[in-house]
Amino acid sequence: MLSDLGISLASGIILAAGGSAVAALARSCASASVPAWLFAVIASMSFPAAFLMSRRLTRSGPQVFILISAFEQTRWLAGLLDSTVRSLDQHGIDLIVKLLRPDYSGQSQVRELSGIRKKRRSFLGGIIVCSSPEAIRQELADAGTTTRLPVVFVDIRPFAQVQDYPPNTVFVGCDADEIGARAAQWVAQELREAGKDRPSIFVVAGDAQVGRQVAFMTKIGEIMPPSRLDINVQGGFSRESARDIVDQRLRYLHRRGESLDVIYCTNDEMALGAVDAVQGYEAQGHQHPGLFIVGVDGTPDARAAIKSGATPFRATIVQDPRRIADAAVDLLLRLQAGQHVPTQTLIAASVYPPR
């Protein structure tokens, strides 16, 4: 508000000065018998000049936009947003945030990109966290070309192959396949230590970040083929949805007289929902001895639940939002400066707690 007030005051002062100059010119012209047409021309040029000067003197600093879909569904994105703001602040750059509600058609992202194209002169470049990239792949491919701005895609890779990325666009984030494989390795070691050679495993996933569940299921099958491996991809990265899915699964297995050893969720919000379901189930007097839950992201809530030791949440595969944000900002500024940068920059994931 203070900056807006300052801009308004500065503009008013400049325009008032322009008005005073025109008034003085009018008095001079009147005393010198200057033709009316010449006075009109000079006056008509004075006000636009004063306005343009006020705009130039009060123009805001450099800006970068960030376009985020499905923000409400994962708290990890809040950490990424905070880290991006901090990283840009170090360069004196403001961040303009565009938060979108998720839709499977991707049309909300298309509309926002269209608006950004019209205002491209306002930005140095942009960062995009897209959802459902397969639905709007061509629009994403055009993002860097039509806006003529450097674009860094973060978290979800919009293109399968490096050669598919158009000029002036890059990706930075953790590799979904590595995340799934790390989760499988941690789970397998934990199961071996518990003496369970043929475990029952349930995977709760969403329709994005498919590599996290595919790599997990492939790797766990190689390391120690489970007695039962099931998946539900309707989790939607939502705590509430995952809670309902796991609750239904536990009840189904109870009716069949079967148990469950592991629940792997492809983000921490769903893992926390699984915790809610298991604790609610146990409160009714049912037990799954040794059951544990593994998530993905490394959010503060997940770490706190794991550290407490009071829940079956045992581990999470960490994507460090600060490292990803710093890399994204660095790549964006280097692209903006015309430097050559790698098309894909992968940040290594880690496991919390470390063994």
mmCIF file of C-alpha atoms in Angstrom:
data_model
loop_
_atom_site.group_PDB
_atom_site.id
_atom_site.type_symbol
_atom_site.label_atom_id
_atom_site.label_comp_id
_atom_site.label_asym_id
_atom_site.label_seq_id
_atom_site.Cartn_x
_atom_site.Cartn_y
_atom_site.Cartn_z
ATOM 1 C CA MET A 1 0.000 0.000 0.000
ATOM 2 C CA LEU A 2 2.848 2.398 0.849
ATOM 3 C CA SER A 3 4.536 1.724 -2.480
ATOM 4 C CA ASP A 4 1.272 2.391 -4.334
ATOM 5 C CA LEU A 5 0.849 5.634 -2.397
ATOM 6 C CA GLY A 6 4.383 6.679 -3.277
ATOM 7 C CA ILE A 7 3.771 5.960 -6.948
ATOM 8 C CA SER A 8 0.560 7.976 -6.891
ATOM 9 C CA LEU A 9 2.266 10.933 -5.169
ATOM 10 C CA ALA A 10 5.184 10.889 -7.589
ATOM 11 C CA SER A 11 2.871 10.730 -10.579
ATOM 12 C CA GLY A 12 0.747 13.544 -9.185
ATOM 13 C CA ILE A 13 3.752 15.764 -8.585
ATOM 14 C CA ILE A 14 5.091 15.245 -12.093
ATOM 15 C CA LEU A 15 1.732 15.792 -13.725
ATOM 16 C CA ALA A 16 1.097 18.865 -11.565
ATOM 17 C CA ALA A 17 4.444 20.233 -12.606
ATOM 18 C CA GLY A 18 3.529 19.586 -16.208
ATOM 19 C CA GLY A 19 0.260 21.408 -15.694
ATOM 20 C CA SER A 20 2.020 24.382 -14.146
ATOM 21 C CA ALA A 21 4.448 24.516 -17.041
ATOM 22 C CA VAL A 22 1.583 24.508 -19.529
ATOM 23 C CA ALA A 23 -0.156 27.283 -17.576
ATOM 24 C CA ALA A 24 3.029 29.357 -17.591
ATOM 25 C CA LEU A 25 3.399 28.685 -21.278
ATOM 26 C CA ALA A 26 -0.157 29.849 -21.819
ATOM 27 C CA ARG A 27 0.533 33.174 -20.075
ATOM 28 C CA SER A 28 3.715 33.660 -22.069
ATOM 29 C CA CYS A 29 1.968 32.802 -25.306
ATOM 30 C CA ALA A 30 -0.837 35.226 -24.510
ATOM 31 C CA SER A 31 1.560 38.121 -23.878
ATOM 32 C CA ALA A 32 3.656 37.293 -26.951
ATOM 33 C CA SER A 33 0.689 36.801 -29.266
ATOM 34 C CA VAL A 34 1.683 33.218 -30.127
ATOM 35 C CA PRO A 35 -0.770 31.610 -32.567
ATOM 36 C CA ALA A 36 -3.433 29.458 -30.861
ATOM 37 C CA TRP A 37 -2.643 26.454 -32.994
ATOM 38 C CA LEU A 38 0.986 26.420 -31.836
ATOM 39 C CA PHE A 39 -0.054 26.635 -28.200
ATOM 40 C CA ALA A 40 -2.462 23.716 -28.681
ATOM 41 C CA VAL A 41 0.278 21.550 -30.178
ATOM 42 C CA ILE A 42 2.732 22.314 -27.352
ATOM 43 C CA ALA A 43 0.062 21.686 -24.681
ATOM 44 C CA SER A 44 -1.032 18.403 -26.245
ATOM 45 C CA MET A 45 2.561 17.164 -26.150
ATOM 46 C CA SER A 46 3.262 18.326 -22.593
ATOM 47 C CA PHE A 47 0.718 16.190 -20.748
ATOM 48 C CA PRO A 48 1.652 12.858 -22.442
ATOM 49 C CA ALA A 49 5.337 13.643 -21.857
ATOM 50 C CA ALA A 50 4.676 14.312 -18.172
ATOM 51 C CA PHE A 51 2.652 11.092 -17.906
ATOM 52 C CA LEU A 52 5.333 8.963 -19.575
ATOM 53 C CA MET A 53 8.002 10.479 -17.335
ATOM 54 C CA SER A 54 5.941 9.631 -14.251
ATOM 55 C CA ARG A 55 5.514 6.046 -15.453
ATOM 56 C CA ARG A 56 9.258 5.702 -16.080
ATOM 57 C CA LEU A 57 10.240 7.149 -12.699
ATOM 58 C CA THR A 58 7.726 5.040 -10.760
ATOM 59 C CA ARG A 59 8.063 1.774 -12.671
ATOM 60 C CA SER A 60 8.336 -1.285 -10.404
ATOM 61 C CA GLY A 61 11.414 -3.511 -10.339
ATOM 62 C CA PRO A 62 12.009 -6.659 -12.393
ATOM 63 C CA GLN A 63 9.408 -9.401 -12.031
ATOM 64 C CA VAL A 64 9.175 -13.144 -12.527
ATOM 65 C CA PHE A 65 5.886 -15.062 -12.596
ATOM 66 C CA ILE A 66 5.261 -18.464 -11.091
ATOM 67 C CA LEU A 67 2.303 -20.513 -12.278
ATOM 68 C CA ILE A 68 1.234 -23.240 -9.832
ATOM 69 C CA SER A 69 -1.579 -25.751 -10.316
ATOM 70 C CA ALA A 70 -3.124 -27.875 -7.553
ATOM 71 C CA PHE A 71 -1.636 -25.641 -4.844
ATOM 72 C CA GLU A 72 -4.226 -26.694 -2.249
ATOM 73 C CA GLN A 73 -3.385 -30.375 -2.658
ATOM 74 C CA THR A 74 0.186 -30.438 -1.422
ATOM 75 C CA ARG A 75 1.965 -28.460 1.271
ATOM 76 C CA TRP A 76 5.288 -29.162 -0.395
ATOM 77 C CA LEU A 77 4.406 -26.503 -2.968
ATOM 78 C CA ALA A 78 4.076 -23.937 -0.167
ATOM 79 C CA GLY A 79 7.685 -24.661 0.769
ATOM 80 C CA LEU A 80 8.740 -24.358 -2.860
ATOM 81 C CA LEU A 81 6.938 -21.013 -3.178
ATOM 82 C CA ASP A 82 8.542 -19.648 -0.018
ATOM 83 C CA SER A 83 11.992 -20.773 -1.151
ATOM 84 C CA THR A 84 11.488 -19.202 -4.590
ATOM 85 C CA VAL A 85 10.550 -15.855 -3.042
ATOM 86 C CA ARG A 86 13.663 -15.944 -0.857
ATOM 87 C CA SER A 87 15.920 -16.854 -3.770
ATOM 88 C CA LEU A 88 14.565 -14.094 -6.039
ATOM 89 C CA ASP A 89 14.811 -11.545 -3.216
ATOM 90 C CA GLN A 90 18.564 -12.036 -3.238
ATOM 91 C CA HIS A 91 18.577 -10.697 -6.812
ATOM 92 C CA GLY A 92 16.129 -7.844 -6.135
ATOM 93 C CA ILE A 93 13.418 -9.516 -8.217
ATOM 94 C CA ASP A 94 9.722 -9.584 -7.328
ATOM 95 C CA LEU A 95 7.613 -12.718 -7.730
ATOM 96 C CA ILE A 96 4.101 -12.582 -9.190
ATOM 97 C CA VAL A 97 2.182 -15.679 -8.065
ATOM 98 C CA LYS A 98 -0.538 -17.271 -10.199
ATOM 99 C CA LEU A 99 -2.361 -19.984 -8.227
ATOM 100 C CA LEU A 100 -4.741 -22.186 -10.204
ATOM 101 C CA ARG A 101 -7.345 -24.717 -9.219
ATOM 102 C CA PRO A 102 -6.557 -28.107 -10.754
ATOM 103 C CA ASP A 103 -8.586 -29.317 -13.707
ATOM 104 C CA TYR A 104 -7.949 -32.422 -15.742
ATOM 105 C CA SER A 105 -8.302 -30.597 -19.064
ATOM 106 C CA GLY A 106 -5.582 -28.098 -18.182
ATOM 107 C CA GLN A 107 -7.664 -25.218 -19.522
ATOM 108 C CA SER A 108 -7.078 -23.022 -16.473
ATOM 109 C CA GLN A 109 -3.348 -23.227 -17.208
ATOM 110 C CA VAL A 110 -3.948 -22.391 -20.870
ATOM 111 C CA ARG A 111 -5.995 -19.310 -19.958
ATOM 112 C CA GLU A 112 -3.359 -18.079 -17.530
ATOM 113 C CA LEU A 113 -0.571 -18.596 -20.064
ATOM 114 C CA SER A 114 -2.577 -16.594 -22.583
ATOM 115 C CA GLY A 115 -2.846 -13.725 -20.101
ATOM 116 C CA ILE A 116 0.886 -13.883 -19.408
ATOM 117 C CA ARG A 117 1.643 -13.642 -23.144
ATOM 118 C CA LYS A 118 -0.275 -10.363 -23.289
ATOM 119 C CA LYS A 119 1.772 -8.983 -20.376
ATOM 120 C CA ARG A 120 5.119 -10.512 -21.331
ATOM 121 C CA ARG A 121 6.898 -7.132 -21.260
ATOM 122 C CA SER A 122 6.283 -7.058 -17.499
ATOM 123 C CA PHE A 123 8.373 -10.165 -16.809
ATOM 124 C CA LEU A 124 11.950 -11.363 -17.024
ATOM 125 C CA GLY A 125 10.699 -14.932 -17.290
ATOM 126 C CA GLY A 126 8.610 -17.515 -15.488
ATOM 127 C CA ILE A 127 8.474 -20.715 -13.450
ATOM 128 C CA ILE A 128 5.713 -23.237 -14.115
ATOM 129 C CA VAL A 129 4.521 -26.096 -11.922
ATOM 130 C CA CYS A 130 2.007 -27.721 -14.233
ATOM 131 C CA SER A 131 -0.603 -30.393 -13.697
ATOM 132 C CA SER A 132 -1.937 -32.718 -16.408
ATOM 133 C CA PRO A 133 0.862 -31.739 -18.831
ATOM 134 C CA GLU A 134 -0.236 -34.428 -21.269
ATOM 135 C CA ALA A 135 -3.515 -32.534 -21.833
ATOM 136 C CA ILE A 136 -1.844 -29.262 -22.845
ATOM 137 C CA ARG A 137 1.550 -30.383 -24.102
ATOM 138 C CA GLN A 138 1.446 -28.205 -27.213
ATOM 139 C CA GLU A 139 0.512 -25.107 -25.200
ATOM 140 C CA LEU A 140 3.385 -25.806 -22.822
ATOM 141 C CA ALA A 141 5.715 -26.283 -25.781
ATOM 142 C CA ASP A 142 4.630 -22.874 -27.066
ATOM 143 C CA ALA A 143 5.098 -21.164 -23.681
ATOM 144 C CA GLY A 144 8.681 -20.090 -24.250
ATOM 145 C CA THR A 145 8.232 -19.355 -27.947
ATOM 146 C CA THR A 146 5.098 -17.234 -27.925
ATOM 147 C CA THR A 147 5.965 -15.245 -24.804
ATOM 148 C CA ARG A 148 9.608 -14.903 -25.882
ATOM 149 C CA LEU A 149 10.438 -15.388 -22.203
ATOM 150 C CA PRO A 150 12.661 -17.997 -20.536
ATOM 151 C CA VAL A 151 10.566 -20.616 -18.745
ATOM 152 C CA VAL A 152 11.667 -23.109 -16.079
ATOM 153 C CA PHE A 153 9.371 -26.069 -15.441
ATOM 154 C CA VAL A 154 9.567 -27.380 -11.879
ATOM 155 C CA ASP A 155 8.445 -30.570 -10.086
ATOM 156 C CA ILE A 156 6.514 -32.240 -12.930
ATOM 157 C CA ARG A 157 8.362 -32.855 -16.186
ATOM 158 C CA PRO A 158 6.154 -31.702 -19.086
ATOM 159 C CA PHE A 159 8.095 -33.602 -21.772
ATOM 160 C CA ALA A 160 9.391 -37.157 -21.731
ATOM 161 C CA GLN A 161 12.497 -36.538 -23.842
ATOM 162 C CA VAL A 162 15.114 -33.788 -23.664
ATOM 163 C CA GLN A 163 14.764 -33.117 -27.398
ATOM 164 C CA ASP A 164 11.060 -32.327 -26.928
ATOM 165 C CA TYR A 165 11.787 -29.162 -24.940
ATOM 166 C CA PRO A 166 11.423 -26.013 -27.065
ATOM 167 C CA PRO A 167 14.134 -23.335 -26.999
ATOM 168 C CA ASN A 168 14.267 -21.161 -23.896
ATOM 169 C CA THR A 169 12.648 -23.789 -21.628
ATOM 170 C CA VAL A 170 14.239 -26.166 -19.107
ATOM 171 C CA PHE A 171 13.248 -28.455 -16.225
ATOM 172 C CA VAL A 172 14.570 -28.681 -12.674
ATOM 173 C CA GLY A 173 13.403 -31.080 -9.970
ATOM 174 C CA CYS A 174 13.803 -34.534 -8.504
ATOM 175 C CA ASP A 175 13.582 -37.571 -10.728
ATOM 176 C CA ALA A 176 10.312 -39.435 -10.186
ATOM 177 C CA ASP A 177 11.935 -42.782 -11.010
ATOM 178 C CA GLU A 178 14.690 -42.202 -8.448
ATOM 179 C CA ILE A 179 12.080 -41.344 -5.811
ATOM 180 C CA GLY A 180 10.176 -44.577 -6.436
ATOM 181 C CA ALA A 181 13.331 -46.677 -6.444
ATOM 182 C CA ARG A 182 14.629 -45.115 -3.200
ATOM 183 C CA ALA A 183 11.303 -45.771 -1.514
ATOM 184 C CA ALA A 184 11.375 -49.414 -2.632
ATOM 185 C CA GLN A 185 14.929 -49.907 -1.361
ATOM 186 C CA TRP A 186 14.077 -48.422 2.033
ATOM 187 C CA VAL A 187 10.910 -50.525 2.301
ATOM 188 C CA ALA A 188 12.729 -53.723 1.320
ATOM 189 C CA GLN A 189 15.450 -53.203 3.926
ATOM 190 C CA GLU A 190 12.885 -52.480 6.625
ATOM 191 C CA LEU A 191 10.897 -55.591 5.744
ATOM 192 C CA ARG A 192 13.992 -57.798 5.745
ATOM 193 C CA GLU A 193 14.957 -56.540 9.184
ATOM 194 C CA ALA A 194 11.449 -57.393 10.367
ATOM 195 C CA GLY A 195 11.779 -60.893 8.902
ATOM 196 C CA LYS A 196 8.996 -60.446 6.341
ATOM 197 C CA ASP A 197 9.946 -62.079 3.043
ATOM 198 C CA ARG A 198 6.540 -62.090 1.314
ATOM 199 C CA PRO A 199 4.870 -58.846 2.402
ATOM 200 C CA SER A 200 1.512 -57.372 1.482
ATOM 201 C CA ILE A 201 1.961 -53.866 0.059
ATOM 202 C CA PHE A 202 -0.604 -51.207 -0.829
ATOM 203 C CA VAL A 203 0.276 -48.190 -2.998
ATOM 204 C CA VAL A 204 -1.792 -44.990 -2.884
ATOM 205 C CA ALA A 205 -1.066 -42.665 -5.799
ATOM 206 C CA GLY A 206 -2.472 -39.960 -8.070
ATOM 207 C CA ASP A 207 -2.660 -39.409 -11.789
ATOM 208 C CA ALA A 208 0.410 -37.133 -11.772
ATOM 209 C CA GLN A 209 3.997 -38.146 -11.002
ATOM 210 C CA VAL A 210 3.281 -41.644 -12.304
ATOM 211 C CA GLY A 211 6.967 -42.516 -12.246
ATOM 212 C CA ARG A 212 6.905 -42.550 -8.437
ATOM 213 C CA GLN A 213 4.548 -45.511 -8.288
ATOM 214 C CA VAL A 214 5.761 -47.337 -11.406
ATOM 215 C CA ALA A 215 9.402 -47.258 -10.310
ATOM 216 C CA PHE A 216 8.467 -48.337 -6.782
ATOM 217 C CA MET A 217 6.427 -51.293 -7.953
ATOM 218 C CA THR A 218 9.085 -52.369 -10.452
ATOM 219 C CA LYS A 219 11.937 -52.107 -7.958
ATOM 220 C CA ILE A 220 10.168 -53.805 -5.064
ATOM 221 C CA GLY A 221 9.275 -56.659 -7.413
ATOM 222 C CA GLU A 222 12.947 -57.069 -8.289
ATOM 223 C CA ILE A 223 14.254 -56.877 -4.729
ATOM 224 C CA MET A 224 11.680 -58.964 -2.903
ATOM 225 C CA PRO A 225 8.544 -60.057 -4.786
ATOM 226 C CA PRO A 226 5.616 -59.376 -2.422
ATOM 227 C CA SER A 227 2.844 -61.834 -1.728
ATOM 228 C CA ARG A 228 0.392 -59.099 -2.670
ATOM 229 C CA LEU A 229 0.945 -55.723 -4.380
ATOM 230 C CA ASP A 230 -2.094 -53.509 -5.018
ATOM 231 C CA ILE A 231 -2.452 -49.896 -6.119
ATOM 232 C CA ASN A 232 -5.141 -47.221 -6.040
ATOM 233 C CA VAL A 233 -4.460 -44.166 -8.245
ATOM 234 C CA GLN A 234 -7.462 -42.133 -7.057
ATOM 235 C CA GLY A 235 -5.632 -40.487 -4.152
ATOM 236 C CA GLY A 236 -5.405 -37.139 -5.928
ATOM 237 C CA PHE A 237 -2.527 -36.103 -3.605
ATOM 238 C CA SER A 238 -5.240 -35.330 -1.046
ATOM 239 C CA ARG A 239 -5.145 -36.282 2.632
ATOM 240 C CA GLU A 240 -8.914 -36.782 2.773
ATOM 241 C CA SER A 241 -9.045 -38.967 -0.344
ATOM 242 C CA ALA A 242 -6.167 -41.144 0.845
ATOM 243 C CA ARG A 243 -7.780 -41.554 4.268
ATOM 244 C CA ASP A 244 -10.961 -42.883 2.664
ATOM 245 C CA ILE A 245 -9.054 -45.152 0.275
ATOM 246 C CA VAL A 246 -6.947 -46.711 3.033
ATOM 247 C CA ASP A 247 -9.945 -47.063 5.349
ATOM 248 C CA GLN A 248 -11.817 -49.009 2.674
ATOM 249 C CA ARG A 249 -8.761 -51.152 2.003
ATOM 250 C CA LEU A 250 -8.280 -52.050 5.660
ATOM 251 C CA ARG A 251 -11.928 -53.016 6.007
ATOM 252 C CA TYR A 252 -11.759 -55.124 2.855
ATOM 253 C CA LEU A 253 -8.701 -57.013 4.101
ATOM 254 C CA HIS A 254 -10.311 -57.485 7.537
ATOM 255 C CA ARG A 255 -13.348 -59.153 5.956
ATOM 256 C CA ARG A 256 -11.008 -61.531 4.117
ATOM 257 C CA GLY A 257 -8.912 -62.254 7.196
ATOM 258 C CA GLU A 258 -5.796 -60.767 5.565
ATOM 259 C CA SER A 259 -3.219 -58.298 6.857
ATOM 260 C CA LEU A 260 -1.215 -55.421 5.406
ATOM 261 C CA ASP A 261 2.499 -54.732 5.946
ATOM 262 C CA VAL A 262 3.284 -51.542 4.001
ATOM 263 C CA ILE A 263 1.436 -48.510 2.648
ATOM 264 C CA TYR A 264 3.464 -46.454 0.181
ATOM 265 C CA CYS A 265 1.960 -43.064 -0.748
ATOM 266 C CA THR A 266 3.398 -40.924 -3.526
ATOM 267 C CA ASN A 267 3.175 -37.732 -1.484
ATOM 268 C CA ASP A 268 3.144 -36.851 2.213
ATOM 269 C CA GLU A 269 -0.398 -35.487 2.287
ATOM 270 C CA MET A 270 -1.708 -38.901 1.236
ATOM 271 C CA ALA A 271 0.641 -40.584 3.721
ATOM 272 C CA LEU A 272 -0.840 -38.470 6.521
ATOM 273 C CA GLY A 273 -4.298 -39.471 5.312
ATOM 274 C CA ALA A 274 -3.205 -43.108 5.526
ATOM 275 C CA VAL A 275 -2.042 -42.456 9.101
ATOM 276 C CA ASP A 276 -5.501 -41.067 9.930
ATOM 277 C CA ALA A 277 -7.165 -44.176 8.505
ATOM 278 C CA VAL A 278 -4.880 -46.654 10.296
ATOM 279 C CA GLN A 279 -5.239 -44.884 13.641
ATOM 280 C CA GLY A 280 -9.016 -44.744 13.241
ATOM 281 C CA TYR A 281 -9.057 -48.423 12.351
ATOM 282 C CA GLU A 282 -6.920 -49.347 15.362
ATOM 283 C CA ALA A 283 -9.154 -47.259 17.650
ATOM 284 C CA GLN A 284 -11.929 -49.718 16.765
ATOM 285 C CA GLY A 285 -9.855 -52.568 18.147
ATOM 286 C CA HIS A 286 -8.377 -53.862 14.874
ATOM 287 C CA GLN A 287 -4.649 -54.403 14.432
ATOM 288 C CA HIS A 288 -2.130 -54.818 11.618
ATOM 289 C CA PRO A 289 1.050 -55.636 13.597
ATOM 290 C CA GLY A 290 4.177 -54.070 12.113
ATOM 291 C CA LEU A 291 2.314 -52.058 9.479
ATOM 292 C CA PHE A 292 4.258 -48.956 8.426
ATOM 293 C CA ILE A 293 3.729 -46.048 6.014
ATOM 294 C CA VAL A 294 6.168 -44.336 3.659
ATOM 295 C CA GLY A 295 5.538 -41.007 1.906
ATOM 296 C CA VAL A 296 7.201 -38.607 -0.514
ATOM 297 C CA ASP A 297 8.191 -34.917 -0.210
ATOM 298 C CA GLY A 298 9.645 -34.422 3.272
ATOM 299 C CA THR A 299 7.145 -31.793 4.402
ATOM 300 C CA PRO A 300 7.400 -30.399 7.957
ATOM 301 C CA ASP A 301 4.175 -32.183 9.001
ATOM 302 C CA ALA A 302 5.488 -35.499 7.724
ATOM 303 C CA ARG A 303 8.833 -35.091 9.462
ATOM 304 C CA ALA A 304 7.104 -34.181 12.714
ATOM 305 C CA ALA A 305 4.871 -37.276 12.539
ATOM 306 C CA ILE A 306 7.860 -39.520 11.813
ATOM 307 C CA LYS A 307 9.994 -37.965 14.536
ATOM 308 C CA SER A 308 7.264 -38.369 17.141
ATOM 309 C CA GLY A 309 7.282 -42.150 16.755
ATOM 310 C CA ALA A 310 3.619 -42.135 17.743
ATOM 311 C CA THR A 311 2.259 -43.112 14.327
ATOM 312 C CA PRO A 312 2.956 -45.818 11.725
ATOM 313 C CA PHE A 313 4.493 -43.112 9.483
ATOM 314 C CA ARG A 314 8.105 -44.271 9.311
ATOM 315 C CA ALA A 315 9.891 -42.519 6.412
ATOM 316 C CA THR A 316 9.567 -40.004 3.598
ATOM 317 C CA ILE A 317 11.573 -39.454 0.421
ATOM 318 C CA VAL A 318 12.684 -35.833 0.602
ATOM 319 C CA GLN A 319 12.579 -33.312 -2.236
ATOM 320 C CA ASP A 320 14.459 -30.271 -0.934
ATOM 321 C CA PRO A 321 12.368 -27.231 -2.025
ATOM 322 C CA ARG A 322 15.177 -24.763 -1.275
ATOM 323 C CA ARG A 323 17.687 -26.529 -3.512
ATOM 324 C CA ILE A 324 15.112 -26.835 -6.272
ATOM 325 C CA ALA A 325 14.079 -23.162 -5.997
ATOM 326 C CA ASP A 326 17.689 -21.937 -5.990
ATOM 327 C CA ALA A 327 18.461 -24.033 -9.065
ATOM 328 C CA ALA A 328 15.308 -22.829 -10.849
ATOM 329 C CA VAL A 329 16.104 -19.153 -10.215
ATOM 330 C CA ASP A 330 19.729 -19.616 -11.278
ATOM 331 C CA LEU A 331 18.692 -21.326 -14.524
ATOM 332 C CA LEU A 332 16.057 -18.686 -15.234
ATOM 333 C CA LEU A 333 18.500 -15.799 -14.844
ATOM 334 C CA ARG A 334 21.123 -17.543 -16.964
ATOM 335 C CA LEU A 335 18.553 -18.178 -19.699
ATOM 336 C CA GLN A 336 17.478 -14.551 -19.502
ATOM 337 C CA ALA A 337 21.113 -13.519 -19.961
ATOM 338 C CA GLY A 338 21.366 -15.687 -23.079
ATOM 339 C CA GLN A 339 23.636 -18.321 -21.542
ATOM 340 C CA HIS A 340 23.593 -21.992 -22.468
ATOM 341 C CA VAL A 341 22.170 -24.188 -19.688
ATOM 342 C CA PRO A 342 21.287 -27.898 -19.412
ATOM 343 C CA THR A 343 17.760 -28.766 -20.492
ATOM 344 C CA GLN A 344 17.187 -30.968 -17.440
ATOM 345 C CA THR A 345 18.685 -30.474 -13.993
ATOM 346 C CA LEU A 346 17.885 -33.274 -11.558
ATOM 347 C CA ILE A 347 18.195 -32.687 -7.811
ATOM 348 C CA ALA A 348 19.011 -35.801 -5.791
ATOM 349 C CA ALA A 349 16.342 -36.994 -3.365
ATOM 350 C CA SER A 350 17.153 -38.279 0.120
ATOM 351 C CA VAL A 351 15.436 -40.325 2.834
ATOM 352 C CA TYR A 352 14.195 -39.002 6.165
ATOM 353 C CA PRO A 353 15.119 -40.138 8.696
ATOM 354 C CA PRO A 354 18.597 -41.054 7.484
ATOM 355 C CA ARG A 355 19.699 -44.463 8.562
#
